[in-house]
Coordinates of C-alpha atoms in Angstrom, one line a residue:
Chain A
X1 CA -58.9 -218.2 -13.2
X2 CA -56.9 -217.3 -10.5
X3 CA -58.3 -217.8 -6.6
X4 CA -59.9 -215.7 -4.5
X5 CA -58.4 -215.2 -1.4
X6 CA -60.6 -212.8 1.4
X7 CA -58.6 -211.0 4.0
X8 CA -60.5 -209.7 7.0
X9 CA -57.8 -207.2 8.5
X10 CA -58.3 -204.1 9.9
X11 CA -54.3 -202.9 9.6
X12 CA -53.5 -201.4 6.8
X13 CA -49.7 -202.6 7.1
X14 CA -50.9 -206.2 7.4
X15 CA -53.3 -205.9 4.8
X16 CA -50.9 -204.4 2.3
X17 CA -48.0 -207.0 3.3
X18 CA -50.7 -210.0 2.7
X19 CA -51.9 -208.3 -0.7
X20 CA -48.5 -207.7 -2.1
X21 CA -47.4 -211.5 -1.0
X22 CA -50.6 -212.9 -3.0
X23 CA -50.9 -211.1 -5.6
X24 CA -47.4 -211.9 -6.6
X25 CA -48.5 -215.6 -6.1
X26 CA -51.3 -215.4 -8.8
X27 CA -53.9 -215.0 -6.3
X28 CA -57.1 -212.5 -6.5
X29 CA -57.7 -210.5 -3.3
X30 CA -61.1 -209.2 -1.6
X31 CA -60.1 -207.2 1.5
X32 CA -62.4 -206.4 4.2
X33 CA -62.0 -203.9 7.1
X34 CA -64.3 -205.3 10.0
X35 CA -65.7 -208.8 10.6
X36 CA -69.1 -207.7 9.1
X37 CA -67.7 -206.6 6.1
X38 CA -66.3 -209.7 6.1
X39 CA -69.1 -211.9 6.6
X40 CA -70.7 -209.7 3.5
X41 CA -68.0 -210.3 1.1
X42 CA -67.5 -214.3 2.2
X43 CA -72.1 -214.6 1.4
X44 CA -71.3 -212.5 -2.0
X45 CA -67.9 -213.4 -3.4
X46 CA -67.5 -217.0 -2.5
X47 CA -63.7 -216.9 -2.3
X48 CA -61.4 -219.9 -2.0
X49 CA -60.0 -219.0 1.3
X50 CA -60.2 -216.7 4.1
X51 CA -57.6 -215.3 6.1
X52 CA -59.3 -213.7 9.8
X53 CA -57.8 -211.4 11.9
X54 CA -58.5 -212.0 15.4
X55 CA -58.9 -208.5 16.6
X56 CA -60.7 -206.6 14.7
X57 CA -62.6 -203.6 15.3
X58 CA -66.7 -204.6 15.8
X59 CA -66.6 -207.8 16.4
X60 CA -63.6 -210.6 16.6
X61 CA -62.8 -213.2 14.3
X62 CA -64.0 -216.0 16.2
X63 CA -67.3 -214.7 16.0
X64 CA -66.8 -213.9 12.2
X65 CA -65.9 -217.5 11.5
X66 CA -68.6 -219.3 13.6
X67 CA -70.6 -217.3 10.9
X68 CA -69.1 -217.8 8.1
X69 CA -69.2 -221.5 9.0
X70 CA -73.0 -221.9 9.9
X71 CA -73.9 -221.3 6.7
X72 CA -74.0 -224.9 4.9
X73 CA -73.0 -222.8 1.4
X74 CA -70.0 -221.1 3.1
X75 CA -68.7 -223.9 5.6
X76 CA -66.3 -225.4 3.0
X77 CA -64.3 -222.5 2.6
X78 CA -61.1 -222.9 4.5
X79 CA -60.4 -220.4 6.8
X80 CA -56.8 -219.5 8.5
X81 CA -56.8 -217.6 11.8
X82 CA -54.3 -214.5 12.4
X83 CA -53.8 -214.7 15.8
X84 CA -52.2 -212.7 17.9
X85 CA -48.8 -213.9 20.1
X86 CA -50.3 -211.5 23.3
X87 CA -52.6 -214.0 24.0
X88 CA -52.2 -217.4 24.5
X89 CA -54.7 -219.5 23.8
X90 CA -55.9 -218.6 20.7
X91 CA -54.8 -221.3 18.7
X92 CA -57.2 -223.7 20.6
X93 CA -59.8 -220.8 20.6
X94 CA -59.6 -220.6 16.6
X95 CA -60.0 -224.3 16.2
X96 CA -63.2 -224.4 18.8
X97 CA -64.7 -221.1 16.8
X98 CA -63.7 -223.4 13.5
X99 CA -60.7 -222.6 11.6
X100 CA -59.2 -224.7 9.4
X101 CA -55.5 -223.3 10.6
X102 CA -54.1 -220.5 12.5
X103 CA -50.8 -218.5 11.7
X104 CA -49.8 -216.9 14.9
X105 CA -48.2 -212.7 14.4
X106 CA -45.7 -211.7 13.5
X107 CA -46.4 -214.0 10.5
X108 CA -43.2 -214.4 8.1
X109 CA -45.5 -213.9 4.6
X110 CA -43.1 -217.2 3.4
X111 CA -44.8 -219.3 6.2
X112 CA -48.0 -217.3 5.7
X113 CA -48.3 -219.0 1.4
X114 CA -46.6 -222.1 2.6
X115 CA -49.9 -222.5 4.9
X116 CA -52.6 -220.9 2.3
X117 CA -51.1 -223.7 -0.5
X118 CA -51.8 -226.5 2.1
X119 CA -55.1 -225.7 1.0
X120 CA -55.1 -224.3 -2.3
X121 CA -53.1 -224.4 -5.0
Chain B
X1 CA -59.8 -200.3 86.0
X2 CA -59.5 -202.8 88.8
X3 CA -55.7 -202.1 89.7
X4 CA -56.1 -198.1 89.7
X5 CA -59.5 -198.5 91.6
X6 CA -61.7 -196.8 89.6
X7 CA -65.5 -197.8 87.9
X8 CA -64.3 -197.0 83.9
X9 CA -61.5 -196.5 81.7
X10 CA -61.0 -195.6 77.9
X11 CA -58.0 -195.5 75.8
X12 CA -58.2 -192.5 72.9
X13 CA -56.1 -192.6 69.7
X14 CA -55.5 -188.9 68.7
X15 CA -56.5 -188.8 65.1
X16 CA -53.9 -186.4 63.1
X17 CA -56.6 -186.0 60.7
X18 CA -59.2 -184.8 62.5
X19 CA -57.7 -183.2 65.5
X20 CA -60.1 -185.2 67.8
X21 CA -59.8 -188.2 69.8
X22 CA -61.3 -191.1 69.5
X23 CA -61.9 -193.9 71.9
X24 CA -60.6 -197.2 70.9
X25 CA -60.7 -199.4 74.2
X26 CA -62.9 -199.2 76.6
X27 CA -63.8 -201.1 79.9
X28 CA -66.8 -201.0 81.9
X29 CA -68.6 -198.5 80.2
X30 CA -71.8 -199.6 78.0
X31 CA -71.8 -199.4 74.4
X32 CA -73.8 -196.3 74.2
X33 CA -71.7 -194.2 76.5
X34 CA -68.4 -195.2 73.6
X35 CA -71.0 -193.9 71.2
X36 CA -71.4 -190.5 73.0
X37 CA -67.7 -190.3 73.3
X38 CA -67.2 -190.6 69.6
X39 CA -69.8 -188.3 68.7
X40 CA -68.3 -185.5 71.4
X41 CA -65.0 -185.4 69.0
X42 CA -62.8 -184.3 71.6
X43 CA -60.1 -181.8 71.2
X44 CA -56.7 -180.2 72.5
X45 CA -57.6 -177.6 74.6
X46 CA -61.2 -177.8 74.9
X47 CA -62.7 -178.1 78.3
X48 CA -63.0 -181.8 79.2
X49 CA -60.5 -183.7 81.3
X50 CA -58.7 -185.2 78.1
X51 CA -58.5 -182.0 76.2
X52 CA -56.7 -180.5 79.3
X53 CA -54.5 -183.2 80.1
X54 CA -53.3 -182.9 76.4
X55 CA -52.9 -179.1 76.4
X56 CA -50.8 -179.8 79.8
X57 CA -48.9 -182.7 78.3
X58 CA -49.2 -183.7 81.7
X59 CA -52.1 -185.8 84.0
X60 CA -54.8 -184.0 84.4
X61 CA -57.7 -184.7 87.2
X62 CA -61.2 -183.5 87.7
X63 CA -62.2 -184.2 91.9
X64 CA -65.6 -183.8 91.7
X65 CA -68.0 -182.7 88.5
X66 CA -70.8 -181.2 90.4
X67 CA -67.7 -178.5 91.2
X68 CA -68.1 -178.2 87.3
X69 CA -71.8 -177.3 86.0
X70 CA -70.9 -176.7 83.0
X71 CA -68.5 -179.2 82.2
X72 CA -68.6 -179.7 78.3
X73 CA -69.8 -183.8 78.2
X74 CA -73.4 -183.7 80.5
X75 CA -73.5 -187.6 80.3
X76 CA -70.6 -188.1 81.9
X77 CA -72.0 -187.1 85.6
X78 CA -75.5 -188.4 84.0
X79 CA -73.9 -191.5 84.1
X80 CA -73.0 -191.8 88.0
X81 CA -69.1 -190.5 87.5
X82 CA -67.7 -187.9 89.7
X83 CA -63.9 -187.8 89.5
X84 CA -62.0 -188.4 86.3
X85 CA -58.0 -188.6 85.3
X86 CA -56.7 -188.3 82.0
X87 CA -53.4 -188.8 81.0
X88 CA -52.1 -188.1 77.6
X89 CA -50.3 -190.5 75.2
X90 CA -47.3 -189.0 73.9
X91 CA -44.8 -190.8 71.4
X92 CA -41.2 -188.7 71.5
X93 CA -43.2 -185.6 72.5
X94 CA -45.8 -186.2 69.5
X95 CA -49.1 -186.8 70.9
X96 CA -50.8 -189.7 69.9
X97 CA -53.5 -190.3 72.1
X98 CA -54.9 -190.3 75.7
X99 CA -56.0 -192.3 78.6
X100 CA -59.3 -191.8 80.9
X101 CA -60.2 -193.4 83.6
X102 CA -63.8 -192.3 85.5
X103 CA -64.7 -192.8 89.5
X104 CA -68.2 -192.9 91.0
X105 CA -66.5 -191.3 94.1
X106 CA -65.9 -187.9 94.1
X107 CA -62.1 -187.2 95.9
X108 CA -58.7 -186.9 94.4
X109 CA -57.1 -190.0 92.4
X110 CA -54.2 -190.9 95.1
X111 CA -50.7 -190.3 93.7
X112 CA -49.6 -194.3 93.6
X113 CA -52.8 -194.6 91.4
X114 CA -51.5 -191.4 88.8
X115 CA -47.9 -193.2 88.7
X116 CA -49.8 -196.9 87.8
X117 CA -51.8 -195.3 84.9
X118 CA -48.6 -193.1 83.5
X119 CA -46.9 -197.0 83.5
X120 CA -50.0 -198.2 81.9
X121 CA -49.9 -195.1 79.2
X122 CA -46.3 -195.6 78.2
X123 CA -47.5 -199.6 77.7
X124 CA -50.5 -198.3 75.4
X125 CA -48.4 -196.0 73.7
X126 CA -46.3 -198.6 72.4
X127 CA -49.4 -200.8 71.5
X128 CA -50.7 -197.7 69.5
X129 CA -47.5 -196.8 67.8
X130 CA -47.2 -201.0 66.5
X131 CA -50.8 -201.0 65.4
X132 CA -50.1 -197.8 63.1
X133 CA -47.8 -199.5 61.8
X134 CA -49.5 -202.4 61.3
X135 CA -52.3 -200.4 59.7
X136 CA -49.6 -198.4 57.3
X137 CA -47.8 -201.3 56.5
X138 CA -51.1 -202.8 55.5
X139 CA -52.0 -199.8 53.2
X140 CA -48.6 -199.8 51.7
X141 CA -48.7 -202.8 50.7
X142 CA -52.1 -202.0 49.1
X143 CA -50.9 -199.3 47.0
X144 CA -48.0 -201.2 46.2
X145 CA -49.5 -204.2 44.3
X146 CA -52.3 -202.1 43.0
X147 CA -49.1 -200.1 41.1
X148 CA -47.5 -203.5 40.1
X149 CA -50.4 -204.7 38.5
X150 CA -51.0 -200.9 36.3
X151 CA -47.1 -201.9 35.6
X152 CA -47.5 -205.1 34.3
X153 CA -50.8 -203.7 32.0
X154 CA -48.6 -201.3 30.8
X155 CA -45.6 -203.7 29.8
X156 CA -48.5 -205.7 28.1
X157 CA -49.8 -203.4 26.4
X158 CA -46.7 -201.3 25.4
X159 CA -45.0 -204.6 24.0
X160 CA -48.3 -205.0 21.8
X161 CA -48.6 -201.9 20.6
X162 CA -44.1 -201.6 19.9
X163 CA -44.5 -205.2 18.1
X164 CA -47.3 -203.9 15.7
X165 CA -45.2 -201.8 13.7
X166 CA -42.4 -204.3 14.1
X167 CA -44.0 -206.8 12.2
X168 CA -45.0 -204.5 9.1
X169 CA -40.9 -203.9 9.0
X170 CA -40.2 -207.5 9.1
X171 CA -43.2 -208.1 6.7
X172 CA -42.2 -205.9 4.1
X173 CA -38.3 -206.9 4.5
X174 CA -39.1 -210.4 3.8
X175 CA -41.2 -209.4 0.7
X176 CA -38.3 -207.7 -0.6
X177 CA -35.5 -210.0 -0.3
X178 CA -38.0 -212.8 -1.8
X179 CA -38.2 -210.7 -4.7
X180 CA -41.5 -209.5 -4.6
X181 CA -41.2 -206.0 -5.9
X182 CA -38.5 -206.5 -8.4
X183 CA -34.6 -208.1 -8.2
X184 CA -32.5 -206.8 -5.6
X185 CA -29.1 -206.1 -6.2
X186 CA -27.0 -208.5 -4.2
X187 CA -24.9 -205.0 -2.1
X188 CA -28.9 -204.2 -1.0
X189 CA -29.7 -207.7 -0.3
X190 CA -27.0 -207.9 2.7
X191 CA -28.0 -205.3 4.3
X192 CA -31.8 -206.1 4.2
X193 CA -30.4 -209.5 5.9
X194 CA -28.7 -207.1 8.0
X195 CA -31.8 -205.2 8.9
X196 CA -34.3 -208.5 9.2
X197 CA -31.4 -210.4 11.8
X198 CA -31.6 -206.8 13.9
X199 CA -35.7 -206.9 13.6
X200 CA -35.6 -210.5 14.5
X201 CA -33.4 -209.4 17.6
X202 CA -35.7 -206.6 18.7
X203 CA -38.8 -208.6 18.5
X204 CA -37.3 -211.4 20.7
X205 CA -36.5 -209.0 23.4
X206 CA -40.4 -207.3 23.0
X207 CA -41.5 -210.8 23.1
X208 CA -39.2 -211.2 26.7
X209 CA -40.8 -208.2 28.2
X210 CA -44.2 -208.9 27.2
X211 CA -44.0 -212.6 28.3
X212 CA -42.6 -211.6 31.8
X213 CA -45.3 -208.8 32.2
X214 CA -47.7 -211.2 31.5
X215 CA -46.1 -213.7 33.8
X216 CA -46.4 -210.6 36.4
X217 CA -50.0 -210.2 35.5
X218 CA -50.8 -213.6 36.0
X219 CA -51.7 -213.8 32.4
X220 CA -49.1 -216.3 30.9
X221 CA -51.0 -219.2 30.2
X222 CA -50.0 -223.2 29.1
X223 CA -51.7 -224.5 25.8
X224 CA -51.8 -227.6 26.8
X225 CA -51.9 -230.1 23.7
X226 CA -49.8 -233.8 23.2
X227 CA -46.3 -232.9 21.7
X228 CA -43.7 -234.6 20.3
X229 CA -40.1 -234.0 22.5
X230 CA -37.9 -235.0 20.0
X231 CA -40.0 -233.0 17.5
X232 CA -39.5 -229.9 19.6
X233 CA -36.0 -230.4 20.3
X234 CA -35.5 -230.7 16.2
X235 CA -37.7 -227.5 15.6
X236 CA -35.2 -225.5 18.1
X237 CA -32.3 -227.2 15.9
X238 CA -33.4 -226.2 12.9
X239 CA -33.6 -222.8 13.5
X240 CA -30.6 -222.1 15.5
X241 CA -28.4 -224.1 13.2
X242 CA -27.1 -221.5 11.3
X243 CA -26.3 -219.5 14.2
X244 CA -23.8 -222.6 15.4
X245 CA -22.2 -222.9 12.0
X246 CA -21.2 -219.0 11.8
X247 CA -19.7 -219.4 14.8
X248 CA -18.0 -223.2 13.9
X249 CA -19.3 -224.7 16.8
X250 CA -20.7 -228.2 16.6
X251 CA -24.1 -228.6 17.4
X252 CA -25.4 -232.2 18.3
X253 CA -28.8 -233.5 19.2
X254 CA -28.8 -237.1 21.6
X255 CA -32.2 -238.3 21.5
X256 CA -33.0 -241.5 23.8
X257 CA -36.2 -242.8 22.1
X258 CA -37.3 -241.2 18.5
X259 CA -40.9 -241.0 20.0
X260 CA -41.4 -238.7 23.0
X261 CA -45.0 -238.2 23.1
X262 CA -45.9 -235.7 26.1
X263 CA -48.9 -233.3 27.0
X264 CA -47.6 -229.9 28.0
X265 CA -47.0 -227.0 25.9
X266 CA -44.9 -227.6 23.4
X267 CA -44.2 -224.0 22.3
X268 CA -43.5 -223.2 25.3
X269 CA -41.3 -225.8 26.2
X270 CA -39.5 -225.3 22.2
X271 CA -39.3 -221.5 24.3
X272 CA -37.2 -222.5 27.3
X273 CA -35.1 -225.1 24.9
X274 CA -34.1 -222.3 22.4
X275 CA -33.4 -220.4 25.1
X276 CA -30.9 -222.7 26.4
X277 CA -29.5 -223.5 23.5
X278 CA -29.3 -219.6 22.4
X279 CA -27.4 -218.7 25.3
X280 CA -24.7 -221.7 24.8
X281 CA -24.2 -220.8 21.7
X282 CA -23.7 -216.9 22.2
X283 CA -21.1 -217.5 24.9
X284 CA -19.1 -220.5 23.3
X285 CA -16.8 -219.4 21.4
X286 CA -14.9 -222.8 20.4
X287 CA -16.0 -226.0 20.8
X288 CA -20.0 -227.2 20.8
X289 CA -23.3 -227.6 22.2
X290 CA -24.7 -230.8 22.9
X291 CA -29.1 -231.0 23.4
X292 CA -29.8 -234.3 25.1
X293 CA -32.8 -235.8 26.0
X294 CA -34.2 -238.5 27.6
X295 CA -37.2 -240.0 29.3
X296 CA -37.7 -242.1 32.5
X297 CA -40.3 -242.0 35.3
X298 CA -42.6 -240.3 33.5
X299 CA -40.2 -237.5 33.8
X300 CA -38.4 -236.0 30.4
X301 CA -34.5 -235.0 31.2
X302 CA -33.3 -232.3 29.1
X303 CA -30.0 -231.6 29.0
X304 CA -27.8 -228.4 27.2
X305 CA -24.3 -228.3 27.4
X306 CA -21.4 -226.1 26.2
X307 CA -17.6 -225.8 25.9
X308 CA -18.0 -221.9 26.6
X309 CA -17.3 -219.9 29.4
X310 CA -18.8 -221.4 32.7
X311 CA -20.4 -219.8 35.5
X312 CA -19.4 -218.2 38.7
X313 CA -20.7 -220.3 41.5
X314 CA -22.2 -217.4 43.0
X315 CA -23.7 -216.7 39.8
X316 CA -25.3 -220.5 39.3
X317 CA -28.8 -219.7 41.4
X318 CA -29.0 -215.9 40.4
X319 CA -29.0 -216.8 36.4
X320 CA -32.9 -217.4 36.9
X321 CA -33.5 -213.9 38.4
X322 CA -35.2 -211.3 36.6
X323 CA -33.0 -208.8 34.5
X324 CA -29.8 -210.7 36.1
X325 CA -27.0 -210.6 33.9
X326 CA -23.5 -211.9 34.6
X327 CA -21.5 -209.3 35.2
X328 CA -17.8 -208.5 33.3
X329 CA -17.4 -206.8 30.0
X330 CA -17.1 -209.8 27.8
X331 CA -21.0 -211.3 29.2
X332 CA -22.6 -207.2 29.1
X333 CA -21.2 -207.2 25.2
X334 CA -23.4 -210.1 24.1
X335 CA -26.8 -208.3 24.7
X336 CA -29.9 -209.7 25.8
X337 CA -32.5 -208.6 28.4
X338 CA -31.5 -210.9 31.1
X339 CA -35.1 -212.3 31.2
X340 CA -35.0 -215.6 29.0
X341 CA -33.8 -217.4 32.1
X342 CA -36.3 -216.4 34.4
X343 CA -39.0 -216.6 31.5
X344 CA -37.7 -220.0 30.9
X345 CA -37.7 -221.2 35.0
X346 CA -41.6 -220.1 35.2
X347 CA -42.2 -222.1 32.3
X348 CA -41.0 -225.0 33.7
X349 CA -42.5 -224.5 37.2
X350 CA -45.8 -224.0 35.4
X351 CA -45.2 -227.8 34.2
X352 CA -44.2 -228.7 37.6
X353 CA -40.8 -229.2 36.5
X354 CA -37.2 -228.0 37.5
X355 CA -34.5 -226.3 36.3
X356 CA -30.8 -225.8 37.3
X357 CA -27.3 -225.0 36.0
X358 CA -23.9 -227.2 36.6
X359 CA -20.8 -225.3 35.7
X360 CA -17.2 -225.2 35.9
X361 CA -16.0 -221.7 35.0
X362 CA -13.8 -221.8 32.0
X363 CA -15.0 -225.5 31.1
X364 CA -18.6 -224.7 30.3
X365 CA -21.9 -224.9 31.5
X366 CA -24.9 -227.7 31.9
X367 CA -28.3 -226.4 32.1
X368 CA -30.7 -228.9 32.9
X369 CA -34.8 -229.3 33.1
X370 CA -36.9 -231.7 34.1
X371 CA -40.6 -232.0 33.2
X372 CA -43.7 -234.4 34.1
X373 CA -44.3 -236.3 30.6
X374 CA -47.8 -235.6 31.2
X375 CA -49.0 -232.4 32.7
X376 CA -53.2 -232.5 32.8
X377 CA -53.0 -228.7 34.9
X378 CA -50.6 -226.3 35.3
X379 CA -49.0 -225.6 38.1
X380 CA -50.0 -222.1 40.0
X381 CA -47.4 -219.6 39.7
X382 CA -45.6 -218.8 43.4

């Protein structure tokens, strides 16, 4: 069974790049366009890993991370924050919110894949 | 008032917008009287003593208010004043105010008194003019700082917007190059690699503009963490190795100690070193580039030397200024925004360090900077 990755990202091109990259690497993808959808998808689908965009339309990725990590059934799921370069100090905020790693935008698909493989095979 | 042997005096400023005289400085009159003067809204050509002086553009006096039963300001006489003298304040033929003295004794003001007040009026003209200039400068300063803030915010937003589509372009390009969408023929691969290089170059330029606008808007903050200077330099080395190899340049790193742990913004320091090494490679066609790092007195000493074109003495300070590029067709051809060094300088200064260059034209340049090993609080930007 292939491992499932939940991608929480509102921007279509970023989502497609992640989808194309990850499906070709053998992962199954679940996509969420808002933080709310992302949190529900995490609860319903129990993915092996979550890629979390920070600037989302409803509430931000830090808050979504806190909600997911607060649920004991989900807290073990590794979350990689995909932060924007425009706001420095994002790495610190990501770790404080409970993210396990962060990748800053613009992310290189290659580097993102390497980061994911640090957590799941 | 004393010298002119009068009882009270007021200097008015003429408000151009409202076309009325506004009392500014008063002698010998109670606050309520000043308030009444302000509310009277005296105008050029009205029947007040100042209104008459203004229209005549010459001193005007009223010897005895008792002879002028319909004087427009009844409170003047009620306050006990009988004789009034007004002088217009003119600067280069423009009315900028007025001067009025009041006396409780009726009678003509003697010529020496009028002359004395004329001298005084000339001084007042200067004072009012200076005060106006000062206010204007203050207003302009405020307007400028608001406009400047808008500009910085615009740049920050704009560069963010520019980066989003560029990220998509770079992301897809990398996926295609990694054969995600099928095998890529060699000919197309070559073009795609150029596409990627150009995209990265553009991204670098946009990042420079974004950094600078953040610095200007006071939004650039250091993310203070433990870092290893040796690792920072190694990261830079890895990312420029191929650039140096392409130009057949010898790229060397000399680090005095293996473990150089510091506290500061390692990523920003890597950005500075990358900028210095990138410039060195860009402006060197033969020879090599050397990065040296040492530590003493709780300070890191970093230098990047090259055997390139070098910098004339006149340019050695200026290269750290925003948008400055050493003139000459050869340097312009190399591209760049002219922002890299000014951003580097800001980053180093925020760490409490110093950056400078030593150079002999034709022989090469050495850029040096120092940063404290431990930075616990970023310096305020100048």
